[in-house]
Short mmCIF file of C-alpha atoms in Angstrom, two decimals:
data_model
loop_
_atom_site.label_atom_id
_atom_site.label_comp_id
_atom_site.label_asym_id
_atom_site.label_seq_id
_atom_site.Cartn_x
_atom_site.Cartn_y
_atom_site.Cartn_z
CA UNK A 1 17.31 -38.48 16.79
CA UNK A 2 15.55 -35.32 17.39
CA UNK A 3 13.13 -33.91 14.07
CA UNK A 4 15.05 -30.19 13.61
CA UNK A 5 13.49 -26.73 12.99
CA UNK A 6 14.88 -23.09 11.80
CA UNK A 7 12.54 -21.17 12.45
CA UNK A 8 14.59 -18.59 10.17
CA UNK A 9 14.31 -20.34 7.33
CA UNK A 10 12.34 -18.26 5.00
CA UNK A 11 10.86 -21.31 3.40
CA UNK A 12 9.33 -22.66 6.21
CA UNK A 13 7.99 -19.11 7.03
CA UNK A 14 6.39 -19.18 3.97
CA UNK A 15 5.07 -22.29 3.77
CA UNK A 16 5.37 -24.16 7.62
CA UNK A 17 2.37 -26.97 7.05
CA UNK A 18 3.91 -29.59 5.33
CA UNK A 19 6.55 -29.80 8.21
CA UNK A 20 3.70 -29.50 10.51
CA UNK A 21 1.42 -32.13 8.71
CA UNK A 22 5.00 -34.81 8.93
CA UNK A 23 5.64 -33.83 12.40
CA UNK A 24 1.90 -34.62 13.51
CA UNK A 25 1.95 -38.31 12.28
CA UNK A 26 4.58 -38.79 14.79
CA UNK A 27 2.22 -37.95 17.59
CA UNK A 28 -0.14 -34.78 18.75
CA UNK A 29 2.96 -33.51 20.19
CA UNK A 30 6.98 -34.12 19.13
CA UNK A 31 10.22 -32.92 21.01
CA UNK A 32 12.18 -30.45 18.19
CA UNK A 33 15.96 -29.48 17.85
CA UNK A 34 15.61 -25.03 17.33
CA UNK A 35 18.51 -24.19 15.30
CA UNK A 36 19.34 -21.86 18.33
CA UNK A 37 20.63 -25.01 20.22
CA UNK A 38 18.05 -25.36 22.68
CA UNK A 39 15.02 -28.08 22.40
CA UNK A 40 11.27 -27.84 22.91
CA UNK A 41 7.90 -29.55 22.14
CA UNK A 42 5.87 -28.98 19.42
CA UNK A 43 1.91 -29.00 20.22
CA UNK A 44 0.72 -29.58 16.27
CA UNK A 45 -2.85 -31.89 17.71
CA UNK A 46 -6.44 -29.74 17.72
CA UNK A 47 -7.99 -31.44 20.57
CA UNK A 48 -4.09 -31.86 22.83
CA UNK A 49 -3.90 -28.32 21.58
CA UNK A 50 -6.69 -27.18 23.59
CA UNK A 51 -6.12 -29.05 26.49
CA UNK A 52 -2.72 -27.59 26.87
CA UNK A 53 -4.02 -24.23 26.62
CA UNK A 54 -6.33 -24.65 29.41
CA UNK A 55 -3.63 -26.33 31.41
CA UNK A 56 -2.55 -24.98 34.38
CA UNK A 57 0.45 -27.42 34.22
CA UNK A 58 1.76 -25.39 31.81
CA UNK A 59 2.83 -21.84 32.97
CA UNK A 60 3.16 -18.72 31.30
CA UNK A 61 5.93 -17.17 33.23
CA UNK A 62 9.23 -17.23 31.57
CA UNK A 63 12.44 -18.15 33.33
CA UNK A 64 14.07 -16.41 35.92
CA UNK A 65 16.78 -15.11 34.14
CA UNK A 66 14.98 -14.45 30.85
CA UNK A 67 14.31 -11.15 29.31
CA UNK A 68 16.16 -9.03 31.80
CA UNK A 69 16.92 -5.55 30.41
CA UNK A 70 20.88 -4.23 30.45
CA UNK A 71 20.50 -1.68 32.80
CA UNK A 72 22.91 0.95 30.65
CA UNK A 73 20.50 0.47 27.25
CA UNK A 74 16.96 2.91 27.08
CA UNK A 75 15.70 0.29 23.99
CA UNK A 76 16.45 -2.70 26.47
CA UNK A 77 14.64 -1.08 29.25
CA UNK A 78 12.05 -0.41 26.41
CA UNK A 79 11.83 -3.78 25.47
CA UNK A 80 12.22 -4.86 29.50
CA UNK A 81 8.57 -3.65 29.71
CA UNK A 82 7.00 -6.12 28.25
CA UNK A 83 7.91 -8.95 30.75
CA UNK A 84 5.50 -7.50 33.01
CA UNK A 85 2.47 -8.40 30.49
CA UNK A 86 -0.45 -10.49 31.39
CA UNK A 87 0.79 -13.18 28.85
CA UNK A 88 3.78 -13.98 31.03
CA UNK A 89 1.99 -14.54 34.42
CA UNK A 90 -0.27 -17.08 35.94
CA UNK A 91 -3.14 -17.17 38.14
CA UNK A 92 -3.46 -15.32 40.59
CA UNK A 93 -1.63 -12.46 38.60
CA UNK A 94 -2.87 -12.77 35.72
CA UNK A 95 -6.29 -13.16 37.05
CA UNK A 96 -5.99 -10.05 38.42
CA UNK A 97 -4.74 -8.10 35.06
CA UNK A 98 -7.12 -10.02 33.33
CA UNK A 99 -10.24 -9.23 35.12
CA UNK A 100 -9.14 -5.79 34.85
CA UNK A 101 -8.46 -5.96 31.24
CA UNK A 102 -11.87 -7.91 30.37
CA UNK A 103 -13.76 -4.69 32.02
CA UNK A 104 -12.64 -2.20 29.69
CA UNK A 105 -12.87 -4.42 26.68
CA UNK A 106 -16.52 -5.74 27.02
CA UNK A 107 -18.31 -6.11 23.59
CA UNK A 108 -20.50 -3.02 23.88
CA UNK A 109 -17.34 -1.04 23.86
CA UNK A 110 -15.46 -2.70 21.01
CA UNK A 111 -18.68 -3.08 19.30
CA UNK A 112 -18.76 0.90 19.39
CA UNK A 113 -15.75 1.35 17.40
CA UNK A 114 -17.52 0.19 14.21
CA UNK A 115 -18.07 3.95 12.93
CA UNK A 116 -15.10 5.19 13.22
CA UNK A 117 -13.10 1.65 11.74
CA UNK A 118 -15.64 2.20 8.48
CA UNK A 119 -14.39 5.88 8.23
CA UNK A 120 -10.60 5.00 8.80
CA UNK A 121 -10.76 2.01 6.05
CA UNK A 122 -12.73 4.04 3.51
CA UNK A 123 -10.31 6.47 3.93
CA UNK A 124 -7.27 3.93 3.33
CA UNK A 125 -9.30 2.27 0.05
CA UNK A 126 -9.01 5.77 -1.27
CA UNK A 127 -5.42 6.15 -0.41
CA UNK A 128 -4.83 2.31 -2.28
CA UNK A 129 -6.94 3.78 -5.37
CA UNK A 130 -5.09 6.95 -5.34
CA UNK A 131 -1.44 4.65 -5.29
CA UNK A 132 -3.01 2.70 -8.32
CA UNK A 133 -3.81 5.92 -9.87
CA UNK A 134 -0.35 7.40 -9.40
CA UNK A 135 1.73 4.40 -9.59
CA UNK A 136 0.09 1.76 -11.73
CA UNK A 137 0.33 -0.77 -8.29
CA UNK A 138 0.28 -0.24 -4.71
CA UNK A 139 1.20 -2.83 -1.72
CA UNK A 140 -1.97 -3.82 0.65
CA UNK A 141 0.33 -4.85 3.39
CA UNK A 142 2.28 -1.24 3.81
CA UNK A 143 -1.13 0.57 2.65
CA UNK A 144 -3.98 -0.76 4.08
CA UNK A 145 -2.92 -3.84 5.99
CA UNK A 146 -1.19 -2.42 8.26
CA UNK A 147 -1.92 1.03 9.09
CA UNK A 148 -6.02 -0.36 9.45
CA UNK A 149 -5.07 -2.03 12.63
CA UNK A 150 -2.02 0.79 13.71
CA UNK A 151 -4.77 3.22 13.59
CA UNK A 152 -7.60 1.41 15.28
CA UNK A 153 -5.15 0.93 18.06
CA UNK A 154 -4.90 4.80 18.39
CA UNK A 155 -8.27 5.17 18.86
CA UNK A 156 -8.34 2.19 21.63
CA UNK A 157 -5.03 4.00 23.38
CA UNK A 158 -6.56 7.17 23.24
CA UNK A 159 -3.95 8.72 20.62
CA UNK A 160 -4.61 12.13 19.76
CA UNK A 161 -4.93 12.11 16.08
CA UNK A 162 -1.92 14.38 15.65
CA UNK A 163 0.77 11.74 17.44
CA UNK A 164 -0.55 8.87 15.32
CA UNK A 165 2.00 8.95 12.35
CA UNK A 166 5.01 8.53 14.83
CA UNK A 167 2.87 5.67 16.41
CA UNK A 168 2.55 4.27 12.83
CA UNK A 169 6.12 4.89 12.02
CA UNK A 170 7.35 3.66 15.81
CA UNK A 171 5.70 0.31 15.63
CA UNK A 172 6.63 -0.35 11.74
CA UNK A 173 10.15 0.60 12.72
CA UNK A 174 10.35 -2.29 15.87
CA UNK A 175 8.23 -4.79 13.61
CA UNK A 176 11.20 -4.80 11.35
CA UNK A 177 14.40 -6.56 11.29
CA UNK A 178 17.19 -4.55 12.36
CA UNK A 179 19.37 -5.16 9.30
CA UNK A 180 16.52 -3.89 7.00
CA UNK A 181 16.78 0.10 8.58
CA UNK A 182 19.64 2.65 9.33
CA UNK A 183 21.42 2.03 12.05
CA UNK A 184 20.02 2.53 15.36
CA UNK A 185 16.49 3.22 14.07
CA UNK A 186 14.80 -0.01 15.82
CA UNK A 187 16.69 1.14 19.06
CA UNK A 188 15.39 4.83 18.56
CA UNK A 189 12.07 3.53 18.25
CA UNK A 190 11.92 1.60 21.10
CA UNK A 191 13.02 4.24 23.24
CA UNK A 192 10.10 6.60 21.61
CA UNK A 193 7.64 4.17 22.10
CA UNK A 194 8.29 4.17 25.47
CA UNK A 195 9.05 7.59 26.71
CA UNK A 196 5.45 8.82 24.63
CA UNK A 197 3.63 5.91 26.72
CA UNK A 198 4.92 6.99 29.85
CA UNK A 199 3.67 10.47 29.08
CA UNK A 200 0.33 9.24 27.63
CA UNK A 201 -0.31 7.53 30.90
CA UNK A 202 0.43 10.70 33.23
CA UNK A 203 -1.74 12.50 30.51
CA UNK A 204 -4.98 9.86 30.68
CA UNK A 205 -4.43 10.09 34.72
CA UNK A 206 -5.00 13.98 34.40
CA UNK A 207 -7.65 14.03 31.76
CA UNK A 208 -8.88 11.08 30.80
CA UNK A 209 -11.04 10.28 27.57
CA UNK A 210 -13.94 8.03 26.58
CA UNK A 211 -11.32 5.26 25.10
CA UNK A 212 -10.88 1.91 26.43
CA UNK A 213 -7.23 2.73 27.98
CA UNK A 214 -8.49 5.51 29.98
CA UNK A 215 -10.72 3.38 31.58
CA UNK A 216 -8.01 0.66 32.39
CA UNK A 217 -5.83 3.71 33.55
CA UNK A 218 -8.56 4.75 35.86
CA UNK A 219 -10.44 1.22 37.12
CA UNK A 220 -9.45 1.22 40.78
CA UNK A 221 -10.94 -2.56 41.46
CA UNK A 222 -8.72 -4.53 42.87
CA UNK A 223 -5.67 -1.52 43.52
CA UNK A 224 -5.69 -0.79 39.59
CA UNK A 225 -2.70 -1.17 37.71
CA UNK A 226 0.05 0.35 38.26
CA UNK A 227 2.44 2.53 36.09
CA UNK A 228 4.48 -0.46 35.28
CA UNK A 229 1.39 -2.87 34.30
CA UNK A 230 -0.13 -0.27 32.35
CA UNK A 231 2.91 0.73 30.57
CA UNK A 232 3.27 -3.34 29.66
CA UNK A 233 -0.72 -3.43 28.85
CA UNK A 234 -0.10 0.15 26.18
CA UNK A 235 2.72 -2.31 24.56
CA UNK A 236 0.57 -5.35 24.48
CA UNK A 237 -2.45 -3.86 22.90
CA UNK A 238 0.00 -1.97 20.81
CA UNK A 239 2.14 -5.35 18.90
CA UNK A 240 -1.05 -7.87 20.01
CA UNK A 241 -3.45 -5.38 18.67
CA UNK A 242 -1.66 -4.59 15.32
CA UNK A 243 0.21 -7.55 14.29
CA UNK A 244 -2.54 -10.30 14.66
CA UNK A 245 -4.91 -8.52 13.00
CA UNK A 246 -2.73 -7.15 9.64
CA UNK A 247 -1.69 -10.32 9.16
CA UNK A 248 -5.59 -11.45 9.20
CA UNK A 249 -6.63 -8.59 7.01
CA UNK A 250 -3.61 -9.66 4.50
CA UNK A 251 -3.40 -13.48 4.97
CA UNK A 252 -7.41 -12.75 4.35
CA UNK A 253 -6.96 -10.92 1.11
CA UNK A 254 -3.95 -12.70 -0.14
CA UNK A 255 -6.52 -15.79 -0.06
CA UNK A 256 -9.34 -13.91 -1.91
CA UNK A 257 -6.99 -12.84 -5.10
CA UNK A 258 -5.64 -16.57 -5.56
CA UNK A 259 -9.38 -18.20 -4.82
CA UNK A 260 -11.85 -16.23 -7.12
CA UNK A 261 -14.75 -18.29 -6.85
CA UNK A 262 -14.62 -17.27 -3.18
CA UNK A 263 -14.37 -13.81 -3.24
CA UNK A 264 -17.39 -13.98 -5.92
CA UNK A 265 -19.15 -16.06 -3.55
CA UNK A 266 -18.94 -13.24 -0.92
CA UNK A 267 -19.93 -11.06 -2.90
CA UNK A 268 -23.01 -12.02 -3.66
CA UNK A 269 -23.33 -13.20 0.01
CA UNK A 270 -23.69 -10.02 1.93
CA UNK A 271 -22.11 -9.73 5.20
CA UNK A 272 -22.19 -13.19 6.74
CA UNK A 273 -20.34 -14.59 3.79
CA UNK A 274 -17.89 -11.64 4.55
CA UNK A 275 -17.93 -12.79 8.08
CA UNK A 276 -16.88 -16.27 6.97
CA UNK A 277 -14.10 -15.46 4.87
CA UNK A 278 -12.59 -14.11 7.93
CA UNK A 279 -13.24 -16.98 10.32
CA UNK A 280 -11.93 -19.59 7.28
CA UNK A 281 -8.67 -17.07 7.09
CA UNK A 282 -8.35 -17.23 10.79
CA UNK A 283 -8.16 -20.97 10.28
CA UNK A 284 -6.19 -21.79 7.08
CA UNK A 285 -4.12 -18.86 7.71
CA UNK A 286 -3.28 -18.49 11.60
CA UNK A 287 -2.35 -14.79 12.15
CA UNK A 288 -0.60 -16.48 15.34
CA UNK A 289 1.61 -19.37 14.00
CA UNK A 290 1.73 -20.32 17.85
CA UNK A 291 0.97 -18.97 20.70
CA UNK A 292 3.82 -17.65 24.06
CA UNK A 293 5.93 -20.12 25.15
CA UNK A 294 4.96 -22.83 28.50
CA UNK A 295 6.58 -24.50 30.60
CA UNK A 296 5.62 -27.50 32.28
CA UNK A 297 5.61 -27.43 36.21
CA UNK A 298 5.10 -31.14 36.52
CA UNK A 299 5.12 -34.61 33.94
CA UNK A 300 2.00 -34.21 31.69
CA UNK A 301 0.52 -37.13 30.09
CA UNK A 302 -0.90 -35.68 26.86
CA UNK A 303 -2.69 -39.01 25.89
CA UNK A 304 -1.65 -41.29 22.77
CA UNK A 305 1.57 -41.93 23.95
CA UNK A 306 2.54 -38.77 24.05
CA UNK A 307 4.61 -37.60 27.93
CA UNK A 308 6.16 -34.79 28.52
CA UNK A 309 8.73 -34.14 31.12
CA UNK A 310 8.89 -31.64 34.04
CA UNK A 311 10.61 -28.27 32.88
CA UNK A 312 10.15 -28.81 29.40
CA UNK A 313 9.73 -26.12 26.82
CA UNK A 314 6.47 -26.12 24.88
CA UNK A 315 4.75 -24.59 22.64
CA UNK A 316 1.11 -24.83 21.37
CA UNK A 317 1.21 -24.56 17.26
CA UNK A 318 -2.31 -22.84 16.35
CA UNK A 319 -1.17 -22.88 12.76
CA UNK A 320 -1.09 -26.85 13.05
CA UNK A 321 -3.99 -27.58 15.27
CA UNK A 322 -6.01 -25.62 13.04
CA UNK A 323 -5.07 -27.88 10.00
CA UNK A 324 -5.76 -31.06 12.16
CA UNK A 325 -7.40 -33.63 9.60
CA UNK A 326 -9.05 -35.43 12.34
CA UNK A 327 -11.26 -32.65 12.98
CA UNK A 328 -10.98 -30.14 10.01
CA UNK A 329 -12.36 -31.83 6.62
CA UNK A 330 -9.91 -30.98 3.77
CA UNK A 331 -7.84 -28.79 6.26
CA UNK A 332 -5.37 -27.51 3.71
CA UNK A 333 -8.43 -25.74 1.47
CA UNK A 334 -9.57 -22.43 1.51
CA UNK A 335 -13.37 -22.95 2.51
CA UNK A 336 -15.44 -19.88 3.96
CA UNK A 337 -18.57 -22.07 3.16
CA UNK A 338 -17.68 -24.69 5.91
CA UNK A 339 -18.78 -21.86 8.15
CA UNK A 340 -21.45 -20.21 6.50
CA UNK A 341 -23.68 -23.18 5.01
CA UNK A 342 -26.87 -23.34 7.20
CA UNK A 343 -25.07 -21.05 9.82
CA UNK A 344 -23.38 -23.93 10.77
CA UNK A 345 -19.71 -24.39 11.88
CA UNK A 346 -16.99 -26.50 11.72
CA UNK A 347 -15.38 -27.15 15.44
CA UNK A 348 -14.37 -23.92 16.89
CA UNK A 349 -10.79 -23.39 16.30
CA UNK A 350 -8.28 -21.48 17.88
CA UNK A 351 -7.00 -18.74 15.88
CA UNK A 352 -6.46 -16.62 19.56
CA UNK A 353 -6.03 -19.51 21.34
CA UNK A 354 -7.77 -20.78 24.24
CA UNK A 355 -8.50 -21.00 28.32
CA UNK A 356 -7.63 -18.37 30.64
CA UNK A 357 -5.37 -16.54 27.82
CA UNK A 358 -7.73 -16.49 25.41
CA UNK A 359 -6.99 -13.37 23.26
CA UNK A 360 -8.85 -10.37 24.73
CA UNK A 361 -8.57 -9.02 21.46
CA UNK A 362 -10.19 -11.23 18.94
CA UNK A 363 -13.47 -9.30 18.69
CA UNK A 364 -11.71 -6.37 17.67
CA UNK A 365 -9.95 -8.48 15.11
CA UNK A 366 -12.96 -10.06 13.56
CA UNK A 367 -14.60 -6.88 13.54
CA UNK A 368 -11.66 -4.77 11.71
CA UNK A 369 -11.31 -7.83 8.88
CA UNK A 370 -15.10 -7.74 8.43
CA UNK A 371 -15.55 -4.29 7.52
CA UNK A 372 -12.52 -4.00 6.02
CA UNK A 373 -12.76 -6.86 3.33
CA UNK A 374 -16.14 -5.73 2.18
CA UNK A 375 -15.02 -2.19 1.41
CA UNK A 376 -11.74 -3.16 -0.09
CA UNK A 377 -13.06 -6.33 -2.40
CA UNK A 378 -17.08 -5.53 -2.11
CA UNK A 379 -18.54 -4.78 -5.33
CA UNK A 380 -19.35 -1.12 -4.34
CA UNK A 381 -15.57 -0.80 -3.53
CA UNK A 382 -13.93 2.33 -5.31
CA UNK A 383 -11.23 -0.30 -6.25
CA UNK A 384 -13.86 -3.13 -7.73
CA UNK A 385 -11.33 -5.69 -9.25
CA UNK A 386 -7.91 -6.05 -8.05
CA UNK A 387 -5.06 -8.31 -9.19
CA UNK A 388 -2.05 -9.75 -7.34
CA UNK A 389 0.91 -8.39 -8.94
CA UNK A 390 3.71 -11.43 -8.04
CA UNK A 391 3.89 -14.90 -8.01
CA UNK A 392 2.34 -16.19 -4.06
CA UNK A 393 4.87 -18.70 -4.41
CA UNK A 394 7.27 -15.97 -3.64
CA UNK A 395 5.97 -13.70 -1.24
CA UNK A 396 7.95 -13.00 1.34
CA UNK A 397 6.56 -14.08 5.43
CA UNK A 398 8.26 -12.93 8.65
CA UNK A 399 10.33 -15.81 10.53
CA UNK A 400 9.58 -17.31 13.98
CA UNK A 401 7.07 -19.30 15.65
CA UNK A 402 4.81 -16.59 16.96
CA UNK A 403 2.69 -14.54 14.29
CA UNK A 404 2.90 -15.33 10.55
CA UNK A 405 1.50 -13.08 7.02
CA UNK A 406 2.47 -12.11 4.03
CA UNK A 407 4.93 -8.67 4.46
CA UNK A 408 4.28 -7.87 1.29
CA UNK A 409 0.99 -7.83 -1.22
CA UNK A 410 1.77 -6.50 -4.26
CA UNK A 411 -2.01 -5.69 -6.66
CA UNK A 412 -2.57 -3.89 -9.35
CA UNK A 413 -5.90 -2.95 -11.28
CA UNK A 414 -7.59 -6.60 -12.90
CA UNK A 415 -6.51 -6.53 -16.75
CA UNK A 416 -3.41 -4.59 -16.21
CA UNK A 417 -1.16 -7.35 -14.43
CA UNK A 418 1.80 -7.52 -16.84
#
């Protein structure tokens, strides 16, 4: 009988690695009942984890008949767009967007964006002091969390600073269930999103900028990409850009209020302990539970018994690789030191995955959570000493296999928590 899975079930979103840690000591890799009705395989093993990822067994491209847009709905077209994303293609496709992609995000350019990600988070600490000021608590997920990475975002899309609220607003509205706005507002949204792309793409065609789009708008090796693909790419770095890395930033700080001898340790540690609290939260707390959905193209032999059919439905579990005892010592505790001691590492995880879709994005993400932990919980932080205002037990995590953080983070000043 098949092990079963909701996905939906807010208690697994909120706590998913004891089901992991059972379903691993049936094998690297067990066949799952979905409570949608359909079947897949679970990848929960570190080193059959990696293998899979580098697979080219395993293809990227969703079925035929899969995410195909009613033709009479604007937020279905909306949503339509995103099929044609480097994350659902394989080689030579994605090769090709990739390459292209790579060019404009090359590490001088990210690394360039450190200025103006130190002014945009000091100005968001004051914004979270002014809340606790005002209101006695504010929420780090809704106040600095998430509008850090929104923001950054803007400045890698080439937002003028004037559209960025209803970029902010847009992508909040979509990242939320349906049943938790007015009616029609995720629709609406959708529709914006995509309508102010398509005009931000004409516009960085006519007069482009020194941001990282503009040159992906304008690269001309290999044809370019065309309004379609670059319309897909503004929605990928959009939701990949944003998501991963506010649920780093709050996984991240979530971990720092409930493990005080840690955030004291980085402290006094100075940047590369701050550096290592980020690449411990990237592994205790996967900001991508698992990564897109494979396929298999032909039988794969994972090794340790473990064979899995042509066509089947898999999906690599980053959350559960990262956690595998056999190479992570203690996997289930918090640890920045097993990467800072003696500037030596534990094996490389794979919080963004691995092989040829390795997330384009992760130095961006490291480089957000490690200026924005030191300014929010540094000791020169205008807010020195915060305090988590609700039980962690109870915090509620978005459902689903694919990204995973706390939506909300409740603090309030240390000594005041009732």
């Amino acid at each position: 009988m098949l092990d079963t899975l909701d996905p939906a079930d807010p208690a697994f979103a909120r706590d998913p690695y004891p089901y992991y840690a059972r379903l691993r000591t049936t094998g690297p890799a067990a066949r799952v009942a979905l409570a949608n009705g359909t079947d897949a395989w679970l990848v929960t093993g570190y080193r059959q984890a990696r293998e899979v990822l580098a697979d080219p067994r395993f293809s990227n491209v969703p079925p035929h008949a899969a995410g195909r847009p009613k033709p009479d709905s604007p937020a279905r077209r909306a949503r339509g767009c995103l099929a044609r994303h480097m994350l659902n293609t394989d080689a030579p496709d994605h090769t090709r967007l990739r390459r292209l992609t790579t060019a404009a995000f090359t590490p001088r350019r990210v690394d360039a964006l450190r200025p103006r990600i130190e002014q945009l988070t000091a100005e968001l600490v004051t914004d979270v002091a002014d809340r606790l000021t005002r209101w006695g608590a504010a929420d780090l997920v809704d106040a600095f969390a998430f509008p850090l990475p929104v923001l950054v975002i803007g400045e890698v899309l080439g937002v003028p600073t004037a559209d960025r609220a209803d970029l902010r607003t847009w992508t909040y509205q979509v990242g939320s269930p349906a049943d938790a706005l007015p009616a029609g507002s995720v629709d609406r949204a959708w529709t914006s999103l995509h309508a102010y792309f398509t005009s931000l793409i004409a516009e960085k065609r006519r007069t482009p900028g020194d941001d990282l789009f503009s040159a992906l708008v304008h690269d001309e090796a290999e044809g370019g990409l065309d309004d379609g693909e670059l319309l897909a790419m503004a929605f990928l770095l959009l939701f990949a850009g944003y998501e991963t890395t506010m649920n780093l930033i709050a996984s991240a700080s979530l971990l720092l209020l409930t493990h005080p001898e840690e955030l004291a340790a980085a402290r006094q540690g100075g940047p590369a302990r701050w550096a290592a609290v980020a690449e411990e939260a990237l592994r205790h707390a996967s900001p991508l539970e698992g990564t897109t959905w494979r396929r298999t193209t032909e039988e794969v032999d994972l090794g340790d018994g473990v064979v899995l059919p042509a066509d089947a439905s898999v999906l690599v579990v980053l959350a559960a690789a990262n956690r595998d005892p056999g190479v992570f010592p203690e996997p289930d505790a918090f640890r920045p030191g097993r990467y800072a001691a003696s500037g030596e590492r534990a094996a490389p995880h794979a919080a963004f995955g691995h092989g040829p879709h390795f997330c384009l994005g992760s130095r961006l993400a490291r480089l957000e959570a490690e200026v924005a932990l030191p300014m929010l919980f540094g000791a020169d932080s205008r807010i020195p000493a915060l305090a988590l205002a609700a039980d962690p037990v109870g915090l509620p995590y978005r459902p689903g296999l694919l990204v995973r953080g706390p939506r909300r983070l409740p603090v309030v000043r240390a000594g005041s928590a009732g």
